[in-house]
Amino acid sequence: MTGYQIVIDDIAAAGRAAQRVASVLGSLGFAGAVPAGEAGMPGARAVAKLAAVKDGWARQENSLARGFTDYANDLARAAEFYRAHEDAAQRELRQFEMPSGMN
């Protein structure tokens, strides 16, 4: 499986990078920057809208981080599968070859 190991290692590395992105996104907490409560505007009609923005932003952040985590897990499983099934690696993966004259 020598020629395909590089491709499999790249798949695994991409999965680790995606997991790092998910970790960073999860730690940023942009929604936390949106003020809670009445934000100095007691009784204002905008209070409910501000709360909706904060909630929506938090859901989007969580969804995006989950998406990257799922992608990272998929890539890790693919690399594991290809390492265990050489026939699938040979059938489905192609080693990159530099076009002639580009070396």
Tab-separated table of N, CA, C and O in Angstrom:
chain	number	residue	atom	x	y	z
A	1	MET	N	0.820	-1.192	0.000
A	1	MET	CA	0.000	0.000	0.000
A	1	MET	C	0.863	1.254	0.000
A	1	MET	O	0.363	2.333	0.250
A	2	THR	N	2.088	1.154	-0.314
A	2	THR	CA	3.011	2.272	-0.201
A	2	THR	C	2.535	3.553	-0.859
A	2	THR	O	2.541	4.597	-0.243
A	3	GLY	N	2.116	3.501	-2.097
A	3	GLY	CA	1.722	4.719	-2.795
A	3	GLY	C	0.495	5.378	-2.223
A	3	GLY	O	0.312	6.584	-2.355
A	4	TYR	N	-0.349	4.609	-1.590
A	4	TYR	CA	-1.595	5.155	-1.074
A	4	TYR	C	-1.453	5.669	0.351
A	4	TYR	O	-2.308	6.403	0.829
A	5	GLN	N	-0.386	5.293	1.030
A	5	GLN	CA	-0.213	5.710	2.420
A	5	GLN	C	-0.157	7.238	2.532
A	5	GLN	O	-0.696	7.811	3.466
A	6	ILE	N	0.467	7.877	1.556
A	6	ILE	CA	0.553	9.336	1.578
A	6	ILE	C	-0.841	9.942	1.518
A	6	ILE	O	-1.171	10.862	2.267
A	7	VAL	N	-1.691	9.424	0.646
A	7	VAL	CA	-3.055	9.924	0.515
A	7	VAL	C	-3.826	9.672	1.808
A	7	VAL	O	-4.544	10.551	2.293
A	8	ILE	N	-3.687	8.495	2.376
A	8	ILE	CA	-4.381	8.163	3.627
A	8	ILE	C	-3.900	9.072	4.750
A	8	ILE	O	-4.705	9.573	5.543
A	9	ASP	N	-2.607	9.318	4.812
A	9	ASP	CA	-2.072	10.228	5.836
A	9	ASP	C	-2.630	11.634	5.651
A	9	ASP	O	-2.930	12.322	6.633
A	10	ASP	N	-2.803	12.059	4.411
A	10	ASP	CA	-3.374	13.384	4.140
A	10	ASP	C	-4.841	13.453	4.570
A	10	ASP	O	-5.292	14.477	5.089
A	11	ILE	N	-5.583	12.371	4.352
A	11	ILE	CA	-6.979	12.312	4.803
A	11	ILE	C	-7.028	12.440	6.329
A	11	ILE	O	-7.819	13.212	6.874
A	12	ALA	N	-6.171	11.691	7.010
A	12	ALA	CA	-6.129	11.748	8.473
A	12	ALA	C	-5.725	13.142	8.962
A	12	ALA	O	-6.304	13.664	9.922
A	13	ALA	N	-4.759	13.762	8.290
A	13	ALA	CA	-4.315	15.113	8.672
A	13	ALA	C	-5.440	16.133	8.466
A	13	ALA	O	-5.622	17.032	9.292
A	14	ALA	N	-6.198	15.994	7.380
A	14	ALA	CA	-7.324	16.896	7.147
A	14	ALA	C	-8.373	16.735	8.242
A	14	ALA	O	-8.970	17.726	8.690
A	15	GLY	N	-8.578	15.501	8.698
A	15	GLY	CA	-9.513	15.268	9.797
A	15	GLY	C	-9.062	15.930	11.086
A	15	GLY	O	-9.861	16.527	11.801
A	16	ARG	N	-7.771	15.839	11.368
A	16	ARG	CA	-7.245	16.497	12.581
A	16	ARG	C	-7.382	18.018	12.460
A	16	ARG	O	-7.719	18.699	13.439
A	17	ALA	N	-7.156	18.560	11.277
A	17	ALA	CA	-7.302	20.011	11.072
A	17	ALA	C	-8.761	20.431	11.263
A	17	ALA	O	-9.032	21.456	11.895
A	18	ALA	N	-9.686	19.644	10.748
A	18	ALA	CA	-11.108	19.959	10.920
A	18	ALA	C	-11.493	19.928	12.394
A	18	ALA	O	-12.277	20.762	12.859
A	19	GLN	N	-10.930	18.995	13.143
A	19	GLN	CA	-11.237	18.927	14.571
A	19	GLN	C	-10.676	20.146	15.307
A	19	GLN	O	-11.301	20.663	16.227
A	20	ARG	N	-9.500	20.614	14.879
A	20	ARG	CA	-8.951	21.834	15.487
A	20	ARG	C	-9.860	23.029	15.212
A	20	ARG	O	-10.102	23.862	16.095
A	21	VAL	N	-10.387	23.118	13.996
A	21	VAL	CA	-11.321	24.210	13.661
A	21	VAL	C	-12.552	24.117	14.556
A	21	VAL	O	-13.008	25.128	15.106
A	22	ALA	N	-13.091	22.913	14.716
A	22	ALA	CA	-14.267	22.734	15.578
A	22	ALA	C	-13.971	23.164	17.004
A	22	ALA	O	-14.793	23.824	17.650
A	23	SER	N	-12.797	22.821	17.490
A	23	SER	CA	-12.422	23.195	18.858
A	23	SER	C	-12.315	24.704	19.010
A	23	SER	O	-12.777	25.268	20.007
A	24	VAL	N	-11.720	25.356	18.031
A	24	VAL	CA	-11.589	26.816	18.088
A	24	VAL	C	-12.967	27.469	18.020
A	24	VAL	O	-13.280	28.369	18.808
A	25	LEU	N	-13.797	27.014	17.086
A	25	LEU	CA	-15.143	27.589	16.969
A	25	LEU	C	-15.924	27.420	18.265
A	25	LEU	O	-16.617	28.341	18.697
A	26	GLY	N	-15.811	26.263	18.862
A	26	GLY	CA	-16.532	26.010	20.103
A	26	GLY	C	-16.070	26.875	21.260
A	26	GLY	O	-16.840	27.182	22.163
A	27	SER	N	-14.827	27.296	21.218
A	27	SER	CA	-14.298	28.082	22.329
A	27	SER	C	-14.493	29.587	22.155
A	27	SER	O	-14.327	30.341	23.108
A	28	LEU	N	-14.838	30.041	20.968
A	28	LEU	CA	-14.943	31.485	20.730
A	28	LEU	C	-16.145	32.113	21.419
A	28	LEU	O	-16.030	33.199	21.984
A	29	GLY	N	-17.274	31.487	21.357
A	29	GLY	CA	-18.454	31.985	22.055
A	29	GLY	C	-18.894	33.371	21.620
A	29	GLY	O	-19.121	34.237	22.457
A	30	PHE	N	-19.033	33.581	20.320
A	30	PHE	CA	-19.463	34.889	19.822
A	30	PHE	C	-20.801	35.307	20.404
A	30	PHE	O	-21.023	36.486	20.683
A	31	ALA	N	-21.695	34.357	20.585
A	31	ALA	CA	-23.017	34.692	21.126
A	31	ALA	C	-22.895	35.299	22.517
A	31	ALA	O	-23.720	36.122	22.914
A	32	GLY	N	-21.864	34.932	23.245
A	32	GLY	CA	-21.658	35.498	24.575
A	32	GLY	C	-21.365	36.985	24.553
A	32	GLY	O	-21.539	37.677	25.557
A	33	ALA	N	-20.945	37.493	23.415
A	33	ALA	CA	-20.670	38.925	23.301
A	33	ALA	C	-21.952	39.750	23.158
A	33	ALA	O	-21.950	40.956	23.378
A	34	VAL	N	-23.039	39.089	22.797
A	34	VAL	CA	-24.320	39.785	22.677
A	34	VAL	C	-24.880	39.941	24.092
A	34	VAL	O	-24.983	38.966	24.828
A	35	PRO	N	-25.214	41.152	24.483
A	35	PRO	CA	-25.687	41.365	25.852
A	35	PRO	C	-26.959	40.573	26.142
A	35	PRO	O	-27.797	40.377	25.267
A	36	ALA	N	-27.070	40.132	27.364
A	36	ALA	CA	-28.261	39.400	27.797
A	36	ALA	C	-29.221	40.371	28.475
A	36	ALA	O	-28.854	41.508	28.795
A	37	GLY	N	-30.418	39.908	28.706
A	37	GLY	CA	-31.387	40.716	29.449
A	37	GLY	C	-31.788	41.955	28.689
A	37	GLY	O	-31.851	41.972	27.470
A	38	GLU	N	-32.015	42.992	29.417
A	38	GLU	CA	-32.537	44.211	28.804
A	38	GLU	C	-31.447	45.126	28.283
A	38	GLU	O	-31.732	46.146	27.666
A	39	ALA	N	-30.202	44.789	28.506
A	39	ALA	CA	-29.064	45.516	27.939
A	39	ALA	C	-29.204	47.028	28.059
A	39	ALA	O	-28.976	47.768	27.107
A	40	GLY	N	-29.615	47.493	29.222
A	40	GLY	CA	-29.696	48.938	29.448
A	40	GLY	C	-30.902	49.589	28.819
A	40	GLY	O	-30.985	50.808	28.750
A	41	MET	N	-31.835	48.784	28.336
A	41	MET	CA	-33.032	49.331	27.702
A	41	MET	C	-34.282	48.723	28.343
A	41	MET	O	-35.035	48.017	27.683
A	42	PRO	N	-34.501	48.927	29.610
A	42	PRO	CA	-35.649	48.311	30.275
A	42	PRO	C	-36.947	48.604	29.529
A	42	PRO	O	-37.227	49.750	29.170
A	43	GLY	N	-37.694	47.551	29.252
A	43	GLY	CA	-39.000	47.715	28.619
A	43	GLY	C	-38.951	47.929	27.115
A	43	GLY	O	-39.995	48.035	26.492
A	44	ALA	N	-37.790	48.006	26.532
A	44	ALA	CA	-37.698	48.263	25.091
A	44	ALA	C	-38.182	47.054	24.298
A	44	ALA	O	-38.011	45.906	24.709
A	45	ARG	N	-38.792	47.335	23.133
A	45	ARG	CA	-39.266	46.242	22.281
A	45	ARG	C	-38.095	45.460	21.689
A	45	ARG	O	-38.230	44.309	21.302
A	46	ALA	N	-36.941	46.072	21.633
A	46	ALA	CA	-35.777	45.412	21.045
A	46	ALA	C	-35.203	44.310	21.930
A	46	ALA	O	-34.408	43.503	21.464
A	47	VAL	N	-35.614	44.250	23.190
A	47	VAL	CA	-35.071	43.254	24.118
A	47	VAL	C	-35.327	41.840	23.603
A	47	VAL	O	-34.420	41.013	23.577
A	48	ALA	N	-36.542	41.563	23.179
A	48	ALA	CA	-36.868	40.224	22.664
A	48	ALA	C	-36.087	39.931	21.386
A	48	ALA	O	-35.645	38.809	21.162
A	49	LYS	N	-35.925	40.944	20.558
A	49	LYS	CA	-35.175	40.746	19.311
A	49	LYS	C	-33.701	40.469	19.610
A	49	LYS	O	-33.079	39.624	18.964
A	50	LEU	N	-33.155	41.163	20.580
A	50	LEU	CA	-31.767	40.936	20.971
A	50	LEU	C	-31.592	39.515	21.504
A	50	LEU	O	-30.626	38.831	21.158
A	51	ALA	N	-32.538	39.063	22.308
A	51	ALA	CA	-32.477	37.695	22.836
A	51	ALA	C	-32.567	36.679	21.701
A	51	ALA	O	-31.871	35.661	21.711
A	52	ALA	N	-33.394	36.961	20.703
A	52	ALA	CA	-33.526	36.051	19.560
A	52	ALA	C	-32.234	35.999	18.747
A	52	ALA	O	-31.821	34.936	18.286
A	53	VAL	N	-31.591	37.152	18.592
A	53	VAL	CA	-30.317	37.199	17.874
A	53	VAL	C	-29.274	36.378	18.626
A	53	VAL	O	-28.551	35.568	18.038
A	54	LYS	N	-29.197	36.575	19.929
A	54	LYS	CA	-28.219	35.849	20.748
A	54	LYS	C	-28.461	34.343	20.655
A	54	LYS	O	-27.522	33.565	20.451
A	55	ASP	N	-29.714	33.927	20.773
A	55	ASP	CA	-30.052	32.508	20.699
A	55	ASP	C	-29.740	31.939	19.311
A	55	ASP	O	-29.158	30.863	19.186
A	56	GLY	N	-30.108	32.667	18.275
A	56	GLY	CA	-29.835	32.205	16.917
A	56	GLY	C	-28.352	32.074	16.640
A	56	GLY	O	-27.900	31.119	16.004
A	57	TRP	N	-27.597	33.041	17.112
A	57	TRP	CA	-26.152	33.005	16.904
A	57	TRP	C	-25.534	31.801	17.628
A	57	TRP	O	-24.695	31.102	17.083
A	58	ALA	N	-25.986	31.554	18.845
A	58	ALA	CA	-25.468	30.413	19.616
A	58	ALA	C	-25.790	29.102	18.899
A	58	ALA	O	-24.936	28.207	18.813
A	59	ARG	N	-27.009	28.979	18.360
A	59	ARG	CA	-27.367	27.761	17.628
A	59	ARG	C	-26.501	27.590	16.383
A	59	ARG	O	-26.061	26.481	16.076
A	60	GLN	N	-26.232	28.679	15.675
A	60	GLN	CA	-25.394	28.605	14.477
A	60	GLN	C	-23.964	28.209	14.824
A	60	GLN	O	-23.340	27.405	14.132
A	61	GLU	N	-23.432	28.797	15.893
A	61	GLU	CA	-22.077	28.438	16.332
A	61	GLU	C	-21.994	26.947	16.655
A	61	GLU	O	-21.061	26.261	16.235
A	62	ASN	N	-22.980	26.463	17.411
A	62	ASN	CA	-22.991	25.052	17.796
A	62	ASN	C	-23.118	24.155	16.571
A	62	ASN	O	-22.445	23.129	16.471
A	63	SER	N	-23.971	24.544	15.656
A	63	SER	CA	-24.174	23.754	14.445
A	63	SER	C	-22.894	23.692	13.608
A	63	SER	O	-22.518	22.634	13.095
A	64	LEU	N	-22.225	24.813	13.470
A	64	LEU	CA	-20.989	24.863	12.685
A	64	LEU	C	-19.896	24.017	13.340
A	64	LEU	O	-19.218	23.237	12.661
A	65	ALA	N	-19.743	24.137	14.641
A	65	ALA	CA	-18.738	23.335	15.345
A	65	ALA	C	-19.066	21.842	15.233
A	65	ALA	O	-18.175	21.028	14.985
A	66	ARG	N	-20.344	21.483	15.368
A	66	ARG	CA	-20.760	20.084	15.212
A	66	ARG	C	-20.467	19.595	13.796
A	66	ARG	O	-20.030	18.459	13.602
A	67	GLY	N	-20.722	20.436	12.810
A	67	GLY	CA	-20.451	20.059	11.426
A	67	GLY	C	-18.982	19.742	11.197
A	67	GLY	O	-18.646	18.751	10.542
A	68	PHE	N	-18.102	20.577	11.730
A	68	PHE	CA	-16.669	20.311	11.590
A	68	PHE	C	-16.262	19.049	12.350
A	68	PHE	O	-15.427	18.272	11.881
A	69	THR	N	-16.858	18.826	13.518
A	69	THR	CA	-16.550	17.613	14.280
A	69	THR	C	-17.012	16.374	13.516
A	69	THR	O	-16.282	15.381	13.427
A	70	ASP	N	-18.207	16.442	12.958
A	70	ASP	CA	-18.709	15.305	12.170
A	70	ASP	C	-17.809	15.033	10.971
A	70	ASP	O	-17.497	13.880	10.658
A	71	TYR	N	-17.388	16.094	10.290
A	71	TYR	CA	-16.500	15.956	9.135
A	71	TYR	C	-15.163	15.341	9.559
A	71	TYR	O	-14.641	14.436	8.902
A	72	ALA	N	-14.631	15.815	10.676
A	72	ALA	CA	-13.374	15.273	11.194
A	72	ALA	C	-13.510	13.784	11.503
A	72	ALA	O	-12.621	12.989	11.170
A	73	ASN	N	-14.621	13.413	12.115
A	73	ASN	CA	-14.859	11.998	12.429
A	73	ASN	C	-14.987	11.159	11.166
A	73	ASN	O	-14.473	10.041	11.098
A	74	ASP	N	-15.669	11.698	10.156
A	74	ASP	CA	-15.807	10.986	8.882
A	74	ASP	C	-14.438	10.753	8.240
A	74	ASP	O	-14.157	9.666	7.726
A	75	LEU	N	-13.591	11.772	8.249
A	75	LEU	CA	-12.262	11.625	7.666
A	75	LEU	C	-11.418	10.617	8.447
A	75	LEU	O	-10.697	9.806	7.850
A	76	ALA	N	-11.516	10.649	9.762
A	76	ALA	CA	-10.761	9.688	10.580
A	76	ALA	C	-11.223	8.255	10.284
A	76	ALA	O	-10.394	7.348	10.146
A	77	ARG	N	-12.546	8.062	10.168
A	77	ARG	CA	-13.061	6.727	9.841
A	77	ARG	C	-12.612	6.297	8.448
A	77	ARG	O	-12.282	5.123	8.227
A	78	ALA	N	-12.596	7.222	7.501
A	78	ALA	CA	-12.161	6.877	6.140
A	78	ALA	C	-10.702	6.449	6.142
A	78	ALA	O	-10.345	5.436	5.523
A	79	ALA	N	-9.846	7.197	6.824
A	79	ALA	CA	-8.422	6.841	6.882
A	79	ALA	C	-8.245	5.475	7.533
A	79	ALA	O	-7.477	4.639	7.051
A	80	GLU	N	-8.983	5.233	8.611
A	80	GLU	CA	-8.912	3.947	9.301
A	80	GLU	C	-9.371	2.813	8.371
A	80	GLU	O	-8.746	1.748	8.304
A	81	PHE	N	-10.455	3.051	7.655
A	81	PHE	CA	-10.978	2.050	6.726
A	81	PHE	C	-9.953	1.732	5.638
A	81	PHE	O	-9.687	0.570	5.349
A	82	TYR	N	-9.379	2.768	5.039
A	82	TYR	CA	-8.419	2.539	3.958
A	82	TYR	C	-7.156	1.843	4.457
A	82	TYR	O	-6.559	1.051	3.734
A	83	ARG	N	-6.756	2.137	5.680
A	83	ARG	CA	-5.586	1.443	6.235
A	83	ARG	C	-5.871	-0.053	6.421
A	83	ARG	O	-4.987	-0.886	6.281
A	84	ALA	N	-7.118	-0.374	6.739
A	84	ALA	CA	-7.487	-1.761	6.993
A	84	ALA	C	-7.893	-2.519	5.723
A	84	ALA	O	-7.922	-3.745	5.730
A	85	HIS	N	-8.213	-1.800	4.661
A	85	HIS	CA	-8.714	-2.435	3.438
A	85	HIS	C	-7.934	-1.936	2.230
A	85	HIS	O	-8.345	-1.005	1.539
A	86	GLU	N	-6.830	-2.582	1.999
A	86	GLU	CA	-5.947	-2.159	0.903
A	86	GLU	C	-6.664	-2.205	-0.446
A	86	GLU	O	-6.446	-1.327	-1.289
A	87	ASP	N	-7.535	-3.174	-0.651
A	87	ASP	CA	-8.243	-3.272	-1.930
A	87	ASP	C	-9.106	-2.034	-2.180
A	87	ASP	O	-9.149	-1.509	-3.290
A	88	ALA	N	-9.762	-1.534	-1.148
A	88	ALA	CA	-10.569	-0.317	-1.290
A	88	ALA	C	-9.682	0.891	-1.561
A	88	ALA	O	-10.019	1.746	-2.378
A	89	ALA	N	-8.546	0.956	-0.888
A	89	ALA	CA	-7.620	2.068	-1.110
A	89	ALA	C	-7.138	2.067	-2.556
A	89	ALA	O	-7.118	3.113	-3.210
A	90	GLN	N	-6.788	0.916	-3.065
A	90	GLN	CA	-6.304	0.843	-4.441
A	90	GLN	C	-7.403	1.183	-5.443
A	90	GLN	O	-7.145	1.799	-6.468
A	91	ARG	N	-8.626	0.809	-5.126
A	91	ARG	CA	-9.743	1.061	-6.029
A	91	ARG	C	-10.197	2.521	-5.987
A	91	ARG	O	-10.547	3.104	-7.005
A	92	GLU	N	-10.193	3.136	-4.801
A	92	GLU	CA	-10.822	4.434	-4.628
A	92	GLU	C	-9.856	5.607	-4.537
A	92	GLU	O	-10.258	6.746	-4.746
A	93	LEU	N	-8.613	5.360	-4.197
A	93	LEU	CA	-7.661	6.456	-4.029
A	93	LEU	C	-6.682	6.473	-5.182
A	93	LEU	O	-6.271	5.448	-5.690
A	94	ARG	N	-6.301	7.647	-5.567
A	94	ARG	CA	-5.311	7.803	-6.623
A	94	ARG	C	-4.172	8.647	-6.078
A	94	ARG	O	-4.389	9.717	-5.527
A	95	GLN	N	-2.991	8.149	-6.248
A	95	GLN	CA	-1.829	8.905	-5.809
A	95	GLN	C	-1.623	10.061	-6.779
A	95	GLN	O	-1.705	9.891	-7.993
A	96	PHE	N	-1.392	11.236	-6.245
A	96	PHE	CA	-1.160	12.401	-7.093
A	96	PHE	C	0.164	12.247	-7.830
A	96	PHE	O	1.175	11.882	-7.247
A	97	GLU	N	0.103	12.502	-9.096
A	97	GLU	CA	1.326	12.482	-9.911
A	97	GLU	C	1.488	13.838	-10.563
A	97	GLU	O	0.561	14.350	-11.172
A	98	MET	N	2.645	14.405	-10.413
A	98	MET	CA	2.948	15.702	-11.010
A	98	MET	C	2.933	15.555	-12.529
A	98	MET	O	3.505	14.614	-13.065
A	99	PRO	N	2.243	16.453	-13.239
A	99	PRO	CA	2.255	16.384	-14.694
A	99	PRO	C	3.682	16.476	-15.235
A	99	PRO	O	4.535	17.146	-14.647
A	100	SER	N	3.925	15.802	-16.339
A	100	SER	CA	5.279	15.800	-16.905
A	100	SER	C	5.695	17.232	-17.222
A	100	SER	O	4.891	18.059	-17.647
A	101	GLY	N	6.955	17.512	-17.003
A	101	GLY	CA	7.499	18.846	-17.251
A	101	GLY	C	7.315	19.821	-16.102
A	101	GLY	O	7.749	20.953	-16.173
A	102	MET	N	6.629	19.392	-15.028
A	102	MET	CA	6.380	20.279	-13.890
A	102	MET	C	7.341	20.010	-12.746
A	102	MET	O	7.259	20.644	-11.717
A	103	ASN	N	8.221	19.044	-12.864
A	103	ASN	CA	9.141	18.691	-11.770
A	103	ASN	C	10.223	19.675	-11.628
A	103	ASN	O	10.916	20.192	-12.266
